[in-house]
């Protein structure tokens, strides 16, 4: 493949999961939305074979041949799995050259907003762009491989929404996926409240798997409940019945709490949102920390902003923009 550029920049949106997280790993449906906060990747080609990665206070340079060696050893000596993502994407083009890579995120990493998939999707898109390529299916499969470095059995929901943008129903079937875009209200807003607790997605996903192995009957009851809530939410979203969407979000949070993926802080934040006029609130993503999302009537916006004055928050609409060349 012919190299067409020496510099490239691309971005991908972060996301919220409105319904169905965790159970989506076990082939139940989920509803996800891309949000207006994005992650940007910039790269330029170097004259040597070094990959220089600049992300979130990590500034490290490794020779590309060393990445290949360390990868074979299970990458335990690499500070960041992104080196593998870069290496694998370059190998897709049989390219062996050095890169300066800079990643900028509009949200903190580990905030439960799909930053890991968005980083990989934006970075892979940036490298594809060097060769004049923009193949969403291929970018999806490389992003999914990148997610596998972070946890063993990703559903693919996070890469899918980051690449497509908008509001989607996502469902995994064996090695396949189903993505159905949903119409959405362009004015619809969500408040995102950070818990300040960072968590490791892979660990929480592993905990859920242990729970499933120990108590498969209970897990199945939970999984069916999640599917029922998600199906009801699809109808409620289509009918623009946001009061019902909110109630279902809170119900979904209670279910995730029973699954064991919430935390005291997350429960307290959800409670606080509901006490201050929210239509509904829930944890989003893997849980165990990260963020909650809050749905509200425009009339209650200021009251909620005031109620969460002491927390790190932002209000966002759904973003139609998936991966994008900048
Ligand atoms: C993480 O954002 C969402 C989970 O459902 C894991 C996954 O879908 O791969 C917890």
Short mmCIF file of C-alpha atoms and ligand atoms in Angstrom, two decimals:
data_model
loop_
_atom_site.label_atom_id
_atom_site.label_comp_id
_atom_site.label_asym_id
_atom_site.label_seq_id
_atom_site.Cartn_x
_atom_site.Cartn_y
_atom_site.Cartn_z
CA UNK A 1 0.00 0.00 0.00
CA UNK A 2 1.34 3.40 -0.92
CA UNK A 3 2.10 5.94 1.80
CA UNK A 4 0.28 9.14 0.85
CA UNK A 5 0.94 11.42 3.83
CA UNK A 6 3.59 12.05 6.46
CA UNK A 7 1.20 13.66 8.95
CA UNK A 8 -2.31 12.68 9.95
CA UNK A 9 -4.87 13.56 12.60
CA UNK A 10 -8.18 11.86 13.41
CA UNK A 11 -10.66 11.71 16.25
CA UNK A 12 -13.29 9.42 17.74
CA UNK A 13 -16.13 10.11 20.18
CA UNK A 14 -16.37 8.78 23.71
CA UNK A 15 -19.68 7.20 24.65
CA UNK A 16 -22.34 6.45 27.23
CA UNK A 17 -24.15 3.15 27.62
CA UNK A 18 -27.81 3.93 28.22
CA UNK A 19 -28.88 0.33 28.76
CA UNK A 20 -27.52 -3.19 28.83
CA UNK A 21 -23.83 -3.01 29.82
CA UNK A 22 -22.17 -6.22 31.00
CA UNK A 23 -25.02 -8.40 29.71
CA UNK A 24 -24.06 -7.26 26.20
CA UNK A 25 -20.91 -9.40 26.63
CA UNK A 26 -23.30 -12.38 26.91
CA UNK A 27 -25.22 -11.55 23.75
CA UNK A 28 -27.99 -9.42 25.24
CA UNK A 29 -28.85 -6.08 23.55
CA UNK A 30 -27.48 -2.72 24.67
CA UNK A 31 -28.22 0.89 23.74
CA UNK A 32 -25.24 3.22 23.35
CA UNK A 33 -24.79 6.85 22.40
CA UNK A 34 -21.73 8.71 21.18
CA UNK A 35 -21.25 11.98 23.06
CA UNK A 36 -19.71 15.34 22.18
CA UNK A 37 -16.41 14.73 24.03
CA UNK A 38 -13.78 13.32 21.70
CA UNK A 39 -10.31 11.84 21.65
CA UNK A 40 -7.81 13.15 19.11
CA UNK A 41 -4.77 11.33 17.72
CA UNK A 42 -2.03 13.02 15.74
CA UNK A 43 0.88 11.23 14.12
CA UNK A 44 3.83 12.14 12.00
CA UNK A 45 6.36 9.88 10.39
CA UNK A 46 9.92 9.80 11.75
CA UNK A 47 13.18 9.15 9.96
CA UNK A 48 14.04 6.30 12.34
CA UNK A 49 12.17 3.20 13.53
CA UNK A 50 11.09 4.55 16.92
CA UNK A 51 7.53 4.91 18.13
CA UNK A 52 7.25 7.89 20.44
CA UNK A 53 3.98 7.81 22.39
CA UNK A 54 2.70 10.85 24.21
CA UNK A 55 -0.47 10.13 26.18
CA UNK A 56 -1.74 11.07 29.60
CA UNK A 57 1.67 11.89 31.11
CA UNK A 58 3.30 8.86 29.51
CA UNK A 59 6.00 9.92 27.13
CA UNK A 60 7.88 6.91 25.94
CA UNK A 61 9.88 5.85 22.92
CA UNK A 62 10.39 2.25 21.78
CA UNK A 63 12.01 0.84 18.67
CA UNK A 64 9.45 -0.91 16.49
CA UNK A 65 11.46 -4.16 16.44
CA UNK A 66 11.45 -4.16 20.24
CA UNK A 67 7.67 -3.83 20.25
CA UNK A 68 7.51 -6.92 18.09
CA UNK A 69 9.81 -8.78 20.53
CA UNK A 70 7.94 -7.62 23.64
CA UNK A 71 4.63 -8.47 22.03
CA UNK A 72 5.77 -12.07 21.65
CA UNK A 73 6.53 -12.09 25.39
CA UNK A 74 2.98 -11.02 26.22
CA UNK A 75 3.79 -7.27 26.30
CA UNK A 76 4.30 -7.24 30.08
CA UNK A 77 7.34 -5.03 29.62
CA UNK A 78 5.50 -2.43 27.59
CA UNK A 79 4.10 0.48 29.53
CA UNK A 80 1.11 0.83 27.26
CA UNK A 81 -0.95 -1.61 25.15
CA UNK A 82 -1.23 1.18 22.57
CA UNK A 83 2.26 0.26 21.34
CA UNK A 84 0.77 -3.06 20.23
CA UNK A 85 -2.15 -1.29 18.57
CA UNK A 86 0.27 0.94 16.65
CA UNK A 87 2.47 -2.00 15.70
CA UNK A 88 -0.45 -4.18 14.52
CA UNK A 89 -1.92 -1.35 12.45
CA UNK A 90 1.42 -0.60 10.78
CA UNK A 91 1.84 -4.32 10.02
CA UNK A 92 -1.58 -4.30 8.34
CA UNK A 93 0.12 -2.07 5.73
CA UNK A 94 3.46 -3.92 5.86
CA UNK A 95 4.88 -0.63 7.06
CA UNK A 96 7.93 -0.47 9.29
CA UNK A 97 8.71 3.13 10.16
CA UNK A 98 8.81 5.26 13.27
CA UNK A 99 6.01 7.58 14.37
CA UNK A 100 5.47 10.41 16.80
CA UNK A 101 2.07 9.78 18.33
CA UNK A 102 0.17 12.30 20.42
CA UNK A 103 -3.19 11.55 22.03
CA UNK A 104 -5.44 14.23 23.54
CA UNK A 105 -8.63 13.41 25.37
CA UNK A 106 -11.48 15.73 26.31
CA UNK A 107 -12.43 13.42 29.22
CA UNK A 108 -10.29 11.75 31.87
CA UNK A 109 -9.17 8.19 31.16
CA UNK A 110 -10.94 5.60 33.31
CA UNK A 111 -14.08 7.73 33.58
CA UNK A 112 -16.32 4.95 32.22
CA UNK A 113 -16.92 6.80 28.96
CA UNK A 114 -15.30 4.38 26.52
CA UNK A 115 -11.96 6.14 26.35
CA UNK A 116 -10.00 2.96 25.61
CA UNK A 117 -12.01 2.14 22.48
CA UNK A 118 -12.02 5.79 21.40
CA UNK A 119 -8.23 6.07 21.75
CA UNK A 120 -7.67 2.94 19.65
CA UNK A 121 -10.31 3.86 17.06
CA UNK A 122 -8.89 7.36 16.58
CA UNK A 123 -5.31 6.11 16.43
CA UNK A 124 -6.05 3.31 13.96
CA UNK A 125 -8.03 5.75 11.79
CA UNK A 126 -5.08 8.16 11.84
CA UNK A 127 -2.70 5.45 10.62
CA UNK A 128 -5.17 4.26 7.95
CA UNK A 129 -5.39 7.84 6.74
CA UNK A 130 -1.63 7.87 6.01
CA UNK A 131 -2.44 5.35 3.30
CA UNK A 132 -5.63 7.08 2.14
CA UNK A 133 -7.81 4.32 3.69
CA UNK A 134 -11.02 4.73 5.69
CA UNK A 135 -12.56 1.27 6.00
CA UNK A 136 -14.88 1.23 9.02
CA UNK A 137 -15.19 -2.58 9.16
CA UNK A 138 -11.43 -3.03 9.23
CA UNK A 139 -11.01 -0.22 11.75
CA UNK A 140 -13.68 -1.95 13.87
CA UNK A 141 -11.90 -5.29 13.84
CA UNK A 142 -8.53 -3.74 14.75
CA UNK A 143 -10.18 -1.69 17.52
CA UNK A 144 -11.85 -4.84 18.84
CA UNK A 145 -8.45 -6.57 18.89
CA UNK A 146 -7.13 -3.60 20.84
CA UNK A 147 -9.98 -3.97 23.35
CA UNK A 148 -9.01 -7.63 23.77
CA UNK A 149 -5.66 -6.44 25.15
CA UNK A 150 -7.61 -4.69 27.90
CA UNK A 151 -10.17 -7.33 28.74
CA UNK A 152 -10.49 -10.87 27.47
CA UNK A 153 -13.97 -10.89 26.13
CA UNK A 154 -15.14 -7.46 24.94
CA UNK A 155 -18.60 -7.37 23.40
CA UNK A 156 -17.50 -4.94 20.68
CA UNK A 157 -20.13 -2.40 21.78
CA UNK A 158 -17.62 0.34 22.64
CA UNK A 159 -15.67 0.10 19.33
CA UNK A 160 -18.99 -0.01 17.41
CA UNK A 161 -20.37 3.24 18.86
CA UNK A 162 -17.05 5.05 18.67
CA UNK A 163 -16.78 4.23 14.98
CA UNK A 164 -20.43 4.85 14.02
CA UNK A 165 -21.44 7.75 16.28
CA UNK A 166 -25.14 8.46 16.96
CA UNK A 167 -27.48 6.28 19.02
CA UNK A 168 -27.43 2.54 18.38
CA UNK A 169 -28.76 -0.79 19.52
CA UNK A 170 -25.82 -3.19 19.66
CA UNK A 171 -25.96 -6.93 19.97
CA UNK A 172 -23.20 -9.48 19.72
CA UNK A 173 -23.93 -12.89 18.17
CA UNK A 174 -21.05 -15.38 18.44
CA UNK A 175 -18.37 -13.63 16.39
CA UNK A 176 -20.87 -11.40 14.63
CA UNK A 177 -22.55 -8.19 15.62
CA UNK A 178 -25.83 -6.45 14.92
CA UNK A 179 -25.92 -2.65 14.91
CA UNK A 180 -29.22 -0.81 14.47
CA UNK A 181 -29.06 3.01 14.39
CA UNK A 182 -31.93 4.68 16.26
CA UNK A 183 -33.46 8.05 15.48
CA UNK A 184 -32.88 10.47 18.31
CA UNK A 185 -33.91 13.82 19.57
CA UNK A 186 -31.15 16.31 18.66
CA UNK A 187 -31.99 18.41 21.74
CA UNK A 188 -31.86 15.53 24.20
CA UNK A 189 -29.27 16.18 26.92
CA UNK A 190 -27.53 13.98 29.47
CA UNK A 191 -25.63 15.11 32.51
CA UNK A 192 -22.45 13.15 33.18
CA UNK A 193 -21.19 13.11 36.76
CA UNK A 194 -17.72 11.71 37.49
CA UNK A 195 -17.45 9.61 40.62
CA UNK A 196 -13.74 10.35 40.89
CA UNK A 197 -13.17 6.60 41.37
CA UNK A 198 -11.02 5.07 38.67
CA UNK A 199 -11.54 1.42 37.91
CA UNK A 200 -10.13 -1.27 35.69
CA UNK A 201 -12.73 -2.50 33.22
CA UNK A 202 -11.02 -5.87 32.76
CA UNK A 203 -11.24 -6.64 36.48
CA UNK A 204 -14.93 -5.81 36.72
CA UNK A 205 -15.75 -7.83 33.60
CA UNK A 206 -13.82 -10.75 35.16
CA UNK A 207 -15.78 -10.39 38.42
CA UNK A 208 -19.04 -10.60 36.49
CA UNK A 209 -17.80 -13.75 34.74
CA UNK A 210 -16.99 -15.34 38.14
CA UNK A 211 -20.44 -14.44 39.41
CA UNK A 212 -21.97 -16.02 36.27
CA UNK A 213 -19.91 -19.19 36.73
CA UNK A 214 -20.81 -19.47 40.42
CA UNK A 215 -24.50 -18.75 40.03
CA UNK A 216 -25.63 -19.30 36.43
CA UNK A 217 -29.37 -19.37 37.25
CA UNK A 218 -29.30 -16.01 39.00
CA UNK A 219 -27.14 -14.58 36.22
CA UNK A 220 -29.69 -15.70 33.65
CA UNK A 221 -32.51 -14.03 35.58
CA UNK A 222 -30.46 -10.79 35.64
CA UNK A 223 -29.57 -11.08 31.95
CA UNK A 224 -33.21 -11.58 30.95
CA UNK A 225 -34.20 -8.60 33.09
CA UNK A 226 -31.56 -6.49 31.35
CA UNK A 227 -32.92 -7.51 27.96
CA UNK A 228 -36.48 -6.69 29.04
CA UNK A 229 -35.45 -3.24 30.29
CA UNK A 230 -33.52 -2.57 27.07
CA UNK A 231 -36.42 -3.64 24.84
CA UNK A 232 -38.82 -1.40 26.81
CA UNK A 233 -36.30 1.44 26.52
CA UNK A 234 -36.12 1.07 22.72
CA UNK A 235 -39.90 1.60 22.56
CA UNK A 236 -39.80 4.47 25.05
CA UNK A 237 -37.04 6.20 23.06
CA UNK A 238 -39.01 5.75 19.84
CA UNK A 239 -42.08 7.26 21.56
CA UNK A 240 -39.97 10.07 23.05
CA UNK A 241 -41.37 9.07 26.43
CA UNK A 242 -38.40 10.38 28.44
CA UNK A 243 -40.13 10.00 31.77
CA UNK A 244 -40.28 6.24 31.07
CA UNK A 245 -36.72 6.20 29.66
CA UNK A 246 -35.57 7.77 32.95
CA UNK A 247 -37.45 5.21 35.08
CA UNK A 248 -35.93 2.39 33.04
CA UNK A 249 -32.43 3.86 33.48
CA UNK A 250 -32.88 3.83 37.26
CA UNK A 251 -34.22 0.26 37.08
CA UNK A 252 -31.14 -0.70 35.03
CA UNK A 253 -28.91 0.86 37.69
CA UNK A 254 -30.61 -1.17 40.42
CA UNK A 255 -30.04 -4.32 38.39
CA UNK A 256 -26.34 -3.48 37.89
CA UNK A 257 -26.10 -2.81 41.62
CA UNK A 258 -27.49 -6.29 42.32
CA UNK A 259 -24.97 -7.68 39.84
CA UNK A 260 -22.28 -6.15 42.06
CA UNK A 261 -20.76 -3.64 39.65
CA UNK A 262 -21.91 -0.44 41.36
CA UNK A 263 -20.20 1.28 44.29
CA UNK A 264 -21.34 3.28 47.29
CA UNK A 265 -20.30 6.48 45.58
CA UNK A 266 -22.20 5.63 42.38
CA UNK A 267 -25.33 4.71 44.37
CA UNK A 268 -25.09 7.95 46.34
CA UNK A 269 -24.75 10.00 43.13
CA UNK A 270 -27.76 8.27 41.55
CA UNK A 271 -29.80 8.89 44.70
CA UNK A 272 -28.75 12.54 44.74
CA UNK A 273 -29.78 12.98 41.09
CA UNK A 274 -33.19 11.43 41.75
CA UNK A 275 -33.70 13.63 44.84
CA UNK A 276 -33.05 16.68 42.70
CA UNK A 277 -35.59 16.15 39.97
CA UNK A 278 -33.82 13.73 37.58
CA UNK A 279 -36.06 11.57 35.40
CA UNK A 280 -33.57 8.76 35.90
CA UNK A 281 -29.92 8.01 36.57
CA UNK A 282 -27.53 5.10 36.35
CA UNK A 283 -23.91 4.09 36.25
CA UNK A 284 -22.58 3.77 32.72
CA UNK A 285 -20.05 1.33 31.30
CA UNK A 286 -18.25 -1.21 33.43
CA UNK A 287 -19.10 0.45 36.77
CA UNK A 288 -17.12 0.08 39.99
CA UNK A 289 -16.43 3.81 39.63
CA UNK A 290 -16.30 5.91 36.49
CA UNK A 291 -19.39 8.05 35.93
CA UNK A 292 -23.14 8.17 36.22
CA UNK A 293 -25.47 9.52 33.53
CA UNK A 294 -28.52 11.55 34.39
CA UNK A 295 -31.62 12.19 32.27
CA UNK A 296 -33.65 15.26 33.13
CA UNK A 297 -36.38 17.62 31.98
CA UNK A 298 -35.11 20.97 30.70
CA UNK A 299 -36.98 22.62 33.64
CA UNK A 300 -34.81 20.74 36.15
CA UNK A 301 -31.47 21.45 34.46
CA UNK A 302 -30.44 24.31 36.75
CA UNK A 303 -31.55 22.52 39.90
CA UNK A 304 -29.41 19.53 38.98
CA UNK A 305 -26.42 21.69 37.99
CA UNK A 306 -26.68 23.34 41.40
CA UNK A 307 -27.06 19.98 43.19
CA UNK A 308 -23.86 18.67 41.58
CA UNK A 309 -21.89 21.89 41.99
CA UNK A 310 -19.21 20.15 44.06
CA UNK A 311 -18.68 17.38 41.48
CA UNK A 312 -16.95 17.24 38.13
CA UNK A 313 -19.80 17.23 35.63
CA UNK A 314 -20.68 18.11 32.07
CA UNK A 315 -23.85 18.17 30.00
CA UNK A 316 -23.79 16.63 26.54
CA UNK A 317 -26.03 15.87 23.62
CA UNK A 318 -25.72 12.77 21.47
CA UNK A 319 -23.09 13.22 18.76
CA UNK A 320 -23.72 11.99 15.27
CA UNK A 321 -19.99 12.00 14.49
CA UNK A 322 -18.17 8.71 14.70
CA UNK A 323 -14.52 8.41 13.68
CA UNK A 324 -13.44 11.40 11.64
CA UNK A 325 -10.35 12.66 9.85
CA UNK A 326 -9.43 16.08 11.23
C1 LIG B 1 -17.74 -1.38 29.00
O1 LIG B 1 -17.84 -0.06 28.48
C2 LIG B 1 -18.95 -2.18 28.62
C3 LIG B 1 -18.99 -3.62 29.13
O2 LIG B 1 -20.29 -4.11 28.79
C4 LIG B 1 -17.91 -4.48 28.54
C5 LIG B 1 -18.10 -4.76 27.05
O3 LIG B 1 -19.20 -4.58 26.51
O4 LIG B 1 -17.11 -5.20 26.42
C6 LIG B 1 -18.88 -3.67 30.66
#
